[in-house]
PDB file of C-alpha atoms and ligand atoms in Angstrom:
ATOM      1  CA  UNK A   1     170.263  86.304 121.541  1.00 62.00           C
ATOM      2  CA  UNK A   2     167.332  85.610 118.559  1.00 73.00           C
ATOM      3  CA  UNK A   3     168.219  84.012 115.984  1.00 78.00           C
ATOM      4  CA  UNK A   4     167.074  83.505 112.923  1.00 81.00           C
ATOM      5  CA  UNK A   5     168.688  80.392 111.323  1.00 89.00           C
ATOM      6  CA  UNK A   6     168.306  81.508 107.253  1.00 96.00           C
ATOM      7  CA  UNK A   7     166.980  85.166 107.437  1.00 98.00           C
ATOM      8  CA  UNK A   8     164.511  86.401 104.853  1.00 98.00           C
ATOM      9  CA  UNK A   9     164.593  89.941 105.244  1.00 98.00           C
ATOM     10  CA  UNK A  10     167.320  91.321 103.409  1.00 98.00           C
ATOM     11  CA  UNK A  11     167.264  95.453 103.659  1.00 98.00           C
ATOM     12  CA  UNK A  12     167.678  97.494 101.125  1.00 98.00           C
ATOM     13  CA  UNK A  13     170.862 100.158 103.180  1.00 98.00           C
ATOM     14  CA  UNK A  14     170.224 102.755 100.228  1.00 97.00           C
ATOM     15  CA  UNK A  15     172.083 105.580 101.664  1.00 97.00           C
ATOM     16  CA  UNK A  16     174.412 108.211 100.717  1.00 96.00           C
ATOM     17  CA  UNK A  17     177.660 107.697 102.794  1.00 98.00           C
ATOM     18  CA  UNK A  18     178.527 105.811 105.548  1.00 98.00           C
ATOM     19  CA  UNK A  19     177.844 107.644 108.634  1.00 98.00           C
ATOM     20  CA  UNK A  20     174.416 107.269 108.221  1.00 98.00           C
ATOM     21  CA  UNK A  21     174.549 103.871 107.203  1.00 98.00           C
ATOM     22  CA  UNK A  22     176.151 102.629 110.755  1.00 98.00           C
ATOM     23  CA  UNK A  23     173.498 104.711 112.113  1.00 98.00           C
ATOM     24  CA  UNK A  24     171.122 102.421 111.145  1.00 98.00           C
ATOM     25  CA  UNK A  25     173.544  98.944 110.899  1.00 98.00           C
ATOM     26  CA  UNK A  26     174.580  99.825 114.550  1.00 98.00           C
ATOM     27  CA  UNK A  27     170.527  99.321 115.630  1.00 98.00           C
ATOM     28  CA  UNK A  28     170.031  95.806 113.389  1.00 98.00           C
ATOM     29  CA  UNK A  29     171.092  92.717 114.424  1.00 97.00           C
ATOM     30  CA  UNK A  30     172.361  89.549 112.007  1.00 98.00           C
ATOM     31  CA  UNK A  31     170.967  86.987 113.065  1.00 97.00           C
ATOM     32  CA  UNK A  32     166.912  88.481 112.204  1.00 98.00           C
ATOM     33  CA  UNK A  33     168.295  89.545 109.171  1.00 98.00           C
ATOM     34  CA  UNK A  34     170.837  90.353 106.129  1.00 98.00           C
ATOM     35  CA  UNK A  35     172.037  93.739 104.414  1.00 99.00           C
ATOM     36  CA  UNK A  36     171.757  94.817 100.672  1.00 98.00           C
ATOM     37  CA  UNK A  37     174.146  97.264  98.892  1.00 98.00           C
ATOM     38  CA  UNK A  38     172.881  98.908  96.088  1.00 98.00           C
ATOM     39  CA  UNK A  39     175.111 100.951  93.406  1.00 98.00           C
ATOM     40  CA  UNK A  40     174.878 104.241  94.690  1.00 98.00           C
ATOM     41  CA  UNK A  41     176.001 103.045  98.481  1.00 98.00           C
ATOM     42  CA  UNK A  42     179.074 100.722  97.051  1.00 98.00           C
ATOM     43  CA  UNK A  43     179.785 103.801  94.291  1.00 98.00           C
ATOM     44  CA  UNK A  44     180.275 106.226  97.803  1.00 98.00           C
ATOM     45  CA  UNK A  45     181.968 103.493 100.312  1.00 98.00           C
ATOM     46  CA  UNK A  46     182.784 101.313  98.196  1.00 98.00           C
ATOM     47  CA  UNK A  47     184.470  97.234  99.082  1.00 98.00           C
ATOM     48  CA  UNK A  48     186.223  98.545 102.406  1.00 98.00           C
ATOM     49  CA  UNK A  49     181.753  99.525 103.676  1.00 98.00           C
ATOM     50  CA  UNK A  50     180.621  95.907 102.388  1.00 98.00           C
ATOM     51  CA  UNK A  51     184.388  94.613 104.545  1.00 98.00           C
ATOM     52  CA  UNK A  52     183.124  96.568 107.650  1.00 98.00           C
ATOM     53  CA  UNK A  53     179.197  95.064 107.701  1.00 98.00           C
ATOM     54  CA  UNK A  54     180.236  91.340 106.871  1.00 98.00           C
ATOM     55  CA  UNK A  55     182.894  91.600 109.371  1.00 98.00           C
ATOM     56  CA  UNK A  56     180.165  92.506 111.739  1.00 98.00           C
ATOM     57  CA  UNK A  57     178.463  89.774 111.400  1.00 98.00           C
ATOM     58  CA  UNK A  58     176.523  90.500 108.037  1.00 98.00           C
ATOM     59  CA  UNK A  59     175.369  88.527 104.811  1.00 98.00           C
ATOM     60  CA  UNK A  60     175.581  91.038 102.205  1.00 98.00           C
ATOM     61  CA  UNK A  61     174.139  91.067  99.145  1.00 99.00           C
ATOM     62  CA  UNK A  62     175.635  93.055  96.517  1.00 99.00           C
ATOM     63  CA  UNK A  63     173.232  94.457  94.186  1.00 98.00           C
ATOM     64  CA  UNK A  64     175.368  95.687  91.706  1.00 98.00           C
ATOM     65  CA  UNK A  65     173.372  94.339  88.446  1.00 98.00           C
ATOM     66  CA  UNK A  66     176.826  93.476  86.491  1.00 98.00           C
ATOM     67  CA  UNK A  67     176.393  93.377  83.109  1.00 98.00           C
ATOM     68  CA  UNK A  68     178.772  93.113  79.959  1.00 98.00           C
ATOM     69  CA  UNK A  69     180.904  90.797  77.790  1.00 98.00           C
ATOM     70  CA  UNK A  70     181.175  86.940  79.358  1.00 98.00           C
ATOM     71  CA  UNK A  71     184.619  87.844  80.755  1.00 98.00           C
ATOM     72  CA  UNK A  72     184.249  91.077  82.499  1.00 98.00           C
ATOM     73  CA  UNK A  73     181.797  89.882  84.170  1.00 98.00           C
ATOM     74  CA  UNK A  74     182.474  86.743  85.298  1.00 98.00           C
ATOM     75  CA  UNK A  75     185.807  89.008  86.858  1.00 98.00           C
ATOM     76  CA  UNK A  76     183.612  90.860  88.905  1.00 98.00           C
ATOM     77  CA  UNK A  77     181.955  88.026  90.749  1.00 98.00           C
ATOM     78  CA  UNK A  78     185.155  86.385  91.278  1.00 98.00           C
ATOM     79  CA  UNK A  79     186.128  90.433  92.809  1.00 98.00           C
ATOM     80  CA  UNK A  80     183.190  89.947  94.295  1.00 98.00           C
ATOM     81  CA  UNK A  81     183.020  85.791  95.810  1.00 98.00           C
ATOM     82  CA  UNK A  82     186.553  87.080  97.304  1.00 97.00           C
ATOM     83  CA  UNK A  83     185.018  90.242  99.405  1.00 97.00           C
ATOM     84  CA  UNK A  84     182.793  87.708 100.540  1.00 98.00           C
ATOM     85  CA  UNK A  85     179.669  88.895  99.822  1.00 98.00           C
ATOM     86  CA  UNK A  86     176.392  86.664 100.926  1.00 98.00           C
ATOM     87  CA  UNK A  87     174.438  87.287  97.026  1.00 98.00           C
ATOM     88  CA  UNK A  88     175.478  89.283  93.775  1.00 98.00           C
ATOM     89  CA  UNK A  89     173.778  89.595  90.707  1.00 98.00           C
ATOM     90  CA  UNK A  90     173.948  90.333  87.268  1.00 98.00           C
ATOM     91  CA  UNK A  91     171.496  90.687  84.118  1.00 98.00           C
ATOM     92  CA  UNK A  92     169.767  87.159  82.450  1.00 98.00           C
ATOM     93  CA  UNK A  93     170.093  89.657  79.191  1.00 98.00           C
ATOM     94  CA  UNK A  94     173.373  89.664  78.950  1.00 98.00           C
ATOM     95  CA  UNK A  95     172.840  86.045  77.964  1.00 98.00           C
ATOM     96  CA  UNK A  96     173.662  82.443  78.215  1.00 98.00           C
ATOM     97  CA  UNK A  97     178.107  82.756  77.869  1.00 98.00           C
ATOM     98  CA  UNK A  98     178.112  85.454  80.253  1.00 99.00           C
ATOM     99  CA  UNK A  99     175.873  83.288  83.417  1.00 99.00           C
ATOM    100  CA  UNK A 100     178.037  80.303  82.416  1.00 98.00           C
ATOM    101  CA  UNK A 101     180.997  82.155  82.826  1.00 98.00           C
ATOM    102  CA  UNK A 102     180.297  83.511  86.089  1.00 98.00           C
ATOM    103  CA  UNK A 103     179.185  80.821  87.302  1.00 98.00           C
ATOM    104  CA  UNK A 104     182.196  79.146  86.211  1.00 98.00           C
ATOM    105  CA  UNK A 105     184.559  81.937  88.159  1.00 98.00           C
ATOM    106  CA  UNK A 106     182.340  81.868  91.414  1.00 97.00           C
ATOM    107  CA  UNK A 107     183.255  78.086  91.276  1.00 96.00           C
ATOM    108  CA  UNK A 108     186.776  79.190  91.731  1.00 93.00           C
ATOM    109  CA  UNK A 109     186.497  80.991  94.471  1.00 92.00           C
ATOM    110  CA  UNK A 110     186.910  80.453  98.071  1.00 92.00           C
ATOM    111  CA  UNK A 111     183.466  82.173  98.910  1.00 92.00           C
ATOM    112  CA  UNK A 112     180.776  81.131  96.829  1.00 96.00           C
ATOM    113  CA  UNK A 113     177.853  83.768  97.019  1.00 98.00           C
ATOM    114  CA  UNK A 114     174.173  83.123  95.989  1.00 98.00           C
ATOM    115  CA  UNK A 115     174.137  83.652  92.001  1.00 98.00           C
ATOM    116  CA  UNK A 116     170.737  85.459  91.303  1.00 99.00           C
ATOM    117  CA  UNK A 117     169.769  86.874  88.019  1.00 98.00           C
ATOM    118  CA  UNK A 118     168.014  89.940  86.973  1.00 98.00           C
ATOM    119  CA  UNK A 119     165.147  89.323  84.490  1.00 96.00           C
ATOM    120  CA  UNK A 120     162.776  92.883  83.339  1.00 94.00           C
ATOM    121  CA  UNK A 121     162.954  96.084  85.939  1.00 92.00           C
ATOM    122  CA  UNK A 122     160.083  96.190  87.453  1.00 88.00           C
ATOM    123  CA  UNK A 123     160.249  99.797  85.829  1.00 90.00           C
ATOM    124  CA  UNK A 124     160.002  98.682  82.381  1.00 91.00           C
ATOM    125  CA  UNK A 125     156.254  98.432  81.322  1.00 93.00           C
ATOM    126  CA  UNK A 126     155.399  96.307  77.477  1.00 94.00           C
ATOM    127  CA  UNK A 127     155.866 100.124  75.910  1.00 96.00           C
ATOM    128  CA  UNK A 128     159.593 100.931  77.036  1.00 95.00           C
ATOM    129  CA  UNK A 129     160.322  97.128  76.244  1.00 96.00           C
ATOM    130  CA  UNK A 130     159.115  97.682  72.609  1.00 96.00           C
ATOM    131  CA  UNK A 131     161.042 100.432  72.215  1.00 97.00           C
ATOM    132  CA  UNK A 132     163.784  98.893  72.745  1.00 96.00           C
ATOM    133  CA  UNK A 133     163.178  95.920  70.293  1.00 97.00           C
ATOM    134  CA  UNK A 134     161.287  92.996  72.582  1.00 96.00           C
ATOM    135  CA  UNK A 135     158.033  92.915  70.987  1.00 96.00           C
ATOM    136  CA  UNK A 136     156.868  90.598  73.961  1.00 96.00           C
ATOM    137  CA  UNK A 137     154.535  91.348  77.069  1.00 95.00           C
ATOM    138  CA  UNK A 138     157.043  91.859  80.122  1.00 94.00           C
ATOM    139  CA  UNK A 139     156.361  88.495  81.847  1.00 95.00           C
ATOM    140  CA  UNK A 140     156.526  86.281  79.162  1.00 96.00           C
ATOM    141  CA  UNK A 141     159.962  87.927  79.104  1.00 97.00           C
ATOM    142  CA  UNK A 142     160.823  87.165  82.561  1.00 97.00           C
ATOM    143  CA  UNK A 143     160.124  83.732  82.449  1.00 98.00           C
ATOM    144  CA  UNK A 144     162.335  83.166  79.377  1.00 98.00           C
ATOM    145  CA  UNK A 145     164.768  85.289  80.951  1.00 98.00           C
ATOM    146  CA  UNK A 146     164.587  83.204  84.337  1.00 98.00           C
ATOM    147  CA  UNK A 147     164.405  80.142  82.787  1.00 98.00           C
ATOM    148  CA  UNK A 148     167.749  80.547  80.263  1.00 98.00           C
ATOM    149  CA  UNK A 149     169.383  81.851  84.645  1.00 98.00           C
ATOM    150  CA  UNK A 150     168.283  78.381  86.046  1.00 98.00           C
ATOM    151  CA  UNK A 151     169.338  76.384  82.723  1.00 98.00           C
ATOM    152  CA  UNK A 152     172.896  78.954  83.243  1.00 98.00           C
ATOM    153  CA  UNK A 153     173.326  77.501  86.649  1.00 98.00           C
ATOM    154  CA  UNK A 154     172.177  80.776  88.336  1.00 98.00           C
ATOM    155  CA  UNK A 155     170.758  80.013  91.879  1.00 98.00           C
ATOM    156  CA  UNK A 156     167.776  81.962  90.676  1.00 98.00           C
ATOM    157  CA  UNK A 157     166.279  86.169  90.062  1.00 98.00           C
ATOM    158  CA  UNK A 158     165.000  89.217  91.304  1.00 98.00           C
ATOM    159  CA  UNK A 159     161.662  89.444  90.327  1.00 96.00           C
ATOM    160  CA  UNK A 160     157.707  91.094  91.488  1.00 94.00           C
ATOM    161  CA  UNK A 161     156.241  89.010  94.025  1.00 95.00           C
ATOM    162  CA  UNK A 162     152.965  88.330  91.654  1.00 94.00           C
ATOM    163  CA  UNK A 163     155.822  86.924  89.695  1.00 95.00           C
ATOM    164  CA  UNK A 164     156.906  84.170  91.964  1.00 97.00           C
ATOM    165  CA  UNK A 165     153.611  82.040  91.644  1.00 97.00           C
ATOM    166  CA  UNK A 166     154.273  81.442  88.439  1.00 97.00           C
ATOM    167  CA  UNK A 167     158.071  80.897  88.251  1.00 98.00           C
ATOM    168  CA  UNK A 168     158.280  78.254  91.008  1.00 98.00           C
ATOM    169  CA  UNK A 169     155.360  76.486  89.227  1.00 98.00           C
ATOM    170  CA  UNK A 170     157.315  76.684  85.463  1.00 98.00           C
ATOM    171  CA  UNK A 171     161.513  76.303  87.287  1.00 98.00           C
ATOM    172  CA  UNK A 172     160.655  74.512  90.335  1.00 98.00           C
ATOM    173  CA  UNK A 173     160.391  74.980  93.826  1.00 97.00           C
ATOM    174  CA  UNK A 174     165.046  75.304  94.360  1.00 97.00           C
ATOM    175  CA  UNK A 175     165.244  78.165  92.337  1.00 98.00           C
ATOM    176  CA  UNK A 176     165.321  80.553  94.649  1.00 98.00           C
ATOM    177  CA  UNK A 177     163.144  83.763  94.300  1.00 98.00           C
ATOM    178  CA  UNK A 178     164.367  87.209  95.754  1.00 98.00           C
ATOM    179  CA  UNK A 179     161.480  90.079  95.589  1.00 97.00           C
ATOM    180  CA  UNK A 180     161.326  93.774  96.512  1.00 96.00           C
ATOM    181  CA  UNK A 181     158.020  95.041  96.163  1.00 93.00           C
ATOM    182  CA  UNK A 182     156.880  94.418  99.661  1.00 94.00           C
ATOM    183  CA  UNK A 183     155.179  96.274 101.790  1.00 94.00           C
ATOM    184  CA  UNK A 184     153.922  95.652 106.010  1.00 93.00           C
ATOM    185  CA  UNK A 185     149.619  96.029 105.952  1.00 87.00           C
ATOM    186  CA  UNK A 186     149.555  99.954 107.049  1.00 84.00           C
ATOM    187  CA  UNK A 187     152.458 101.439 105.315  1.00 87.00           C
ATOM    188  CA  UNK A 188     153.096 103.923 103.431  1.00 85.00           C
ATOM    189  CA  UNK A 189     153.984 102.238  99.151  1.00 85.00           C
ATOM    190  CA  UNK A 190     155.875 105.050  98.490  1.00 84.00           C
ATOM    191  CA  UNK A 191     156.546 105.004  94.477  1.00 84.00           C
ATOM    192  CA  UNK A 192     156.309 100.908  94.947  1.00 80.00           C
ATOM    193  CA  UNK A 193     153.484 100.149  92.391  1.00 78.00           C
ATOM    194  CA  UNK A 194     152.258  96.259  92.401  1.00 78.00           C
ATOM    195  CA  UNK A 195     153.393  95.354  96.530  1.00 87.00           C
ATOM    196  CA  UNK A 196     152.365  92.226  98.664  1.00 94.00           C
ATOM    197  CA  UNK A 197     152.783  92.127 102.290  1.00 96.00           C
ATOM    198  CA  UNK A 198     155.478  90.318 103.511  1.00 97.00           C
ATOM    199  CA  UNK A 199     153.697  87.115 104.809  1.00 97.00           C
ATOM    200  CA  UNK A 200     151.986  86.923 101.747  1.00 97.00           C
ATOM    201  CA  UNK A 201     154.789  87.030  99.279  1.00 97.00           C
ATOM    202  CA  UNK A 202     156.399  84.445 101.934  1.00 97.00           C
ATOM    203  CA  UNK A 203     153.008  82.450 101.351  1.00 97.00           C
ATOM    204  CA  UNK A 204     153.303  82.797  97.718  1.00 96.00           C
ATOM    205  CA  UNK A 205     156.608  81.325  97.738  1.00 97.00           C
ATOM    206  CA  UNK A 206     159.142  83.951  98.021  1.00 98.00           C
ATOM    207  CA  UNK A 207     162.568  83.083  99.048  1.00 98.00           C
ATOM    208  CA  UNK A 208     163.863  86.604 100.029  1.00 98.00           C
ATOM    209  CA  UNK A 209     162.117  89.959 100.835  1.00 98.00           C
ATOM    210  CA  UNK A 210     164.127  93.293 100.196  1.00 98.00           C
ATOM    211  CA  UNK A 211     162.626  95.914 102.296  1.00 97.00           C
ATOM    212  CA  UNK A 212     163.909  99.520 102.579  1.00 97.00           C
ATOM    213  CA  UNK A 213     162.285 101.734 103.771  1.00 96.00           C
ATOM    214  CA  UNK A 214     159.497 100.197 106.194  1.00 96.00           C
ATOM    215  CA  UNK A 215     162.586  99.922 108.320  1.00 97.00           C
ATOM    216  CA  UNK A 216     165.136 101.856 107.313  1.00 97.00           C
ATOM    217  CA  UNK A 217     162.962 105.293 107.366  1.00 97.00           C
ATOM    218  CA  UNK A 218     161.135 103.917 110.727  1.00 97.00           C
ATOM    219  CA  UNK A 219     161.907 105.573 114.384  1.00 97.00           C
ATOM    220  CA  UNK A 220     162.576 102.564 115.236  1.00 97.00           C
ATOM    221  CA  UNK A 221     164.675 100.072 113.134  1.00 98.00           C
ATOM    222  CA  UNK A 222     164.936  96.760 114.991  1.00 98.00           C
ATOM    223  CA  UNK A 223     161.162  97.182 116.016  1.00 98.00           C
ATOM    224  CA  UNK A 224     160.007  97.134 112.696  1.00 97.00           C
ATOM    225  CA  UNK A 225     161.930  94.379 111.932  1.00 98.00           C
ATOM    226  CA  UNK A 226     160.925  92.610 114.440  1.00 98.00           C
ATOM    227  CA  UNK A 227     157.237  93.584 113.822  1.00 97.00           C
ATOM    228  CA  UNK A 228     157.442  92.426 110.109  1.00 97.00           C
ATOM    229  CA  UNK A 229     159.054  88.463 111.752  1.00 97.00           C
ATOM    230  CA  UNK A 230     156.069  87.942 113.676  1.00 96.00           C
ATOM    231  CA  UNK A 231     153.693  89.266 111.002  1.00 94.00           C
ATOM    232  CA  UNK A 232     155.674  86.387 109.210  1.00 95.00           C
ATOM    233  CA  UNK A 233     155.740  84.180 112.266  1.00 93.00           C
ATOM    234  CA  UNK A 234     159.001  83.490 112.144  1.00 93.00           C
ATOM    235  CA  UNK A 235     159.615  85.387 115.611  1.00 91.00           C
TER     236      UNK A 235
HETATM  237  O1  C5P B 301     162.669 101.273 100.327  1.00 55.96           O
HETATM  238  P1  C5P B 301     161.973  99.729  99.590  1.00 55.96           P
HETATM  239  O2  C5P B 301     161.169  98.752 100.031  1.00 55.96           O
HETATM  240  O3  C5P B 301     161.357 100.431  98.654  1.00 55.96           O
HETATM  241  O4  C5P B 301     163.315  99.482  98.384  1.00 55.96           O
HETATM  242  C1  C5P B 301     163.480  98.261  97.064  1.00 55.96           C
HETATM  243  C2  C5P B 301     164.864  97.870  97.163  1.00 55.96           C
HETATM  244  O5  C5P B 301     164.647  96.758  96.165  1.00 55.96           O
HETATM  245  C3  C5P B 301     165.560  99.410  96.607  1.00 55.96           C
HETATM  246  O6  C5P B 301     166.615  99.082  96.638  1.00 55.96           O
HETATM  247  C4  C5P B 301     165.028  99.080  95.240  1.00 55.96           C
HETATM  248  O7  C5P B 301     166.072 100.177  94.276  1.00 55.96           O
HETATM  249  C5  C5P B 301     165.297  97.846  95.379  1.00 55.96           C
HETATM  250  N1  C5P B 301     164.780  97.505  93.799  1.00 55.96           N
HETATM  251  C6  C5P B 301     162.945  97.640  94.322  1.00 55.96           C
HETATM  252  N2  C5P B 301     162.147  96.820  92.503  1.00 55.96           N
HETATM  253  C7  C5P B 301     163.376  95.977  92.104  1.00 55.96           C
HETATM  254  C8  C5P B 301     164.333  95.593  91.768  1.00 55.96           C
HETATM  255  C9  C5P B 301     165.082  96.092  93.093  1.00 55.96           C
HETATM  256  O8  C5P B 301     162.197  98.188  94.694  1.00 55.96           O
HETATM  257  N3  C5P B 301     162.494  95.557  90.658  1.00 55.96           N
END
């Protein structure tokens, strides 16, 4: 069996129910990829499905982007850690104290997931953030929040592949960068705006690539995954 020591591809399980999720997951191999469970799937299927994925041997990124008062976020992160997930994320704009509390809560847990920050959502442009009172270029705010996340003890941030080079330079190579907005050459970019291919994103310094539809909507998902791994010289 082919096995990758540290699978770099995180497949976004953007499904509505357990049956369609498992129809895909049953074709995948935990030695080749990790899985991301987001808000919709979690709200519909809950911790039981996350547990099922973990029991099948997959590392799970619980993408719930917590943002609340420090105590509440810390408790939610501890619950995620207790569930045994591999990665969990919180909004860096929740502030230093919220991030520090989350870090401390995770450290008290038996399982210690990677704790990742969300900076400025890529769906927001200059005007959108001005409307909520941030009179600043989005890229500048991303860097500010990423630095604050690093100082507050987070392991890294989610960012666009186009922000990777700058963030690695400014914060350091150990700061983990998780990048959606990745499309294999020749595939449909869908609603993503600014994309890089998997190999370009890894070359720029992305640590993990979040890829959804190019794999989940493929007729042959395992083959689609393997083609991406081959393109990146990871198979
Ligand atoms: O199908 P696709 O490859 O576009 O899926 C990307 C995944 O990454 C989705 O789950 C999407 O919600 C998530 N994501 C994103 N852009 C961000 C943050 C998260 O595409 N800035």
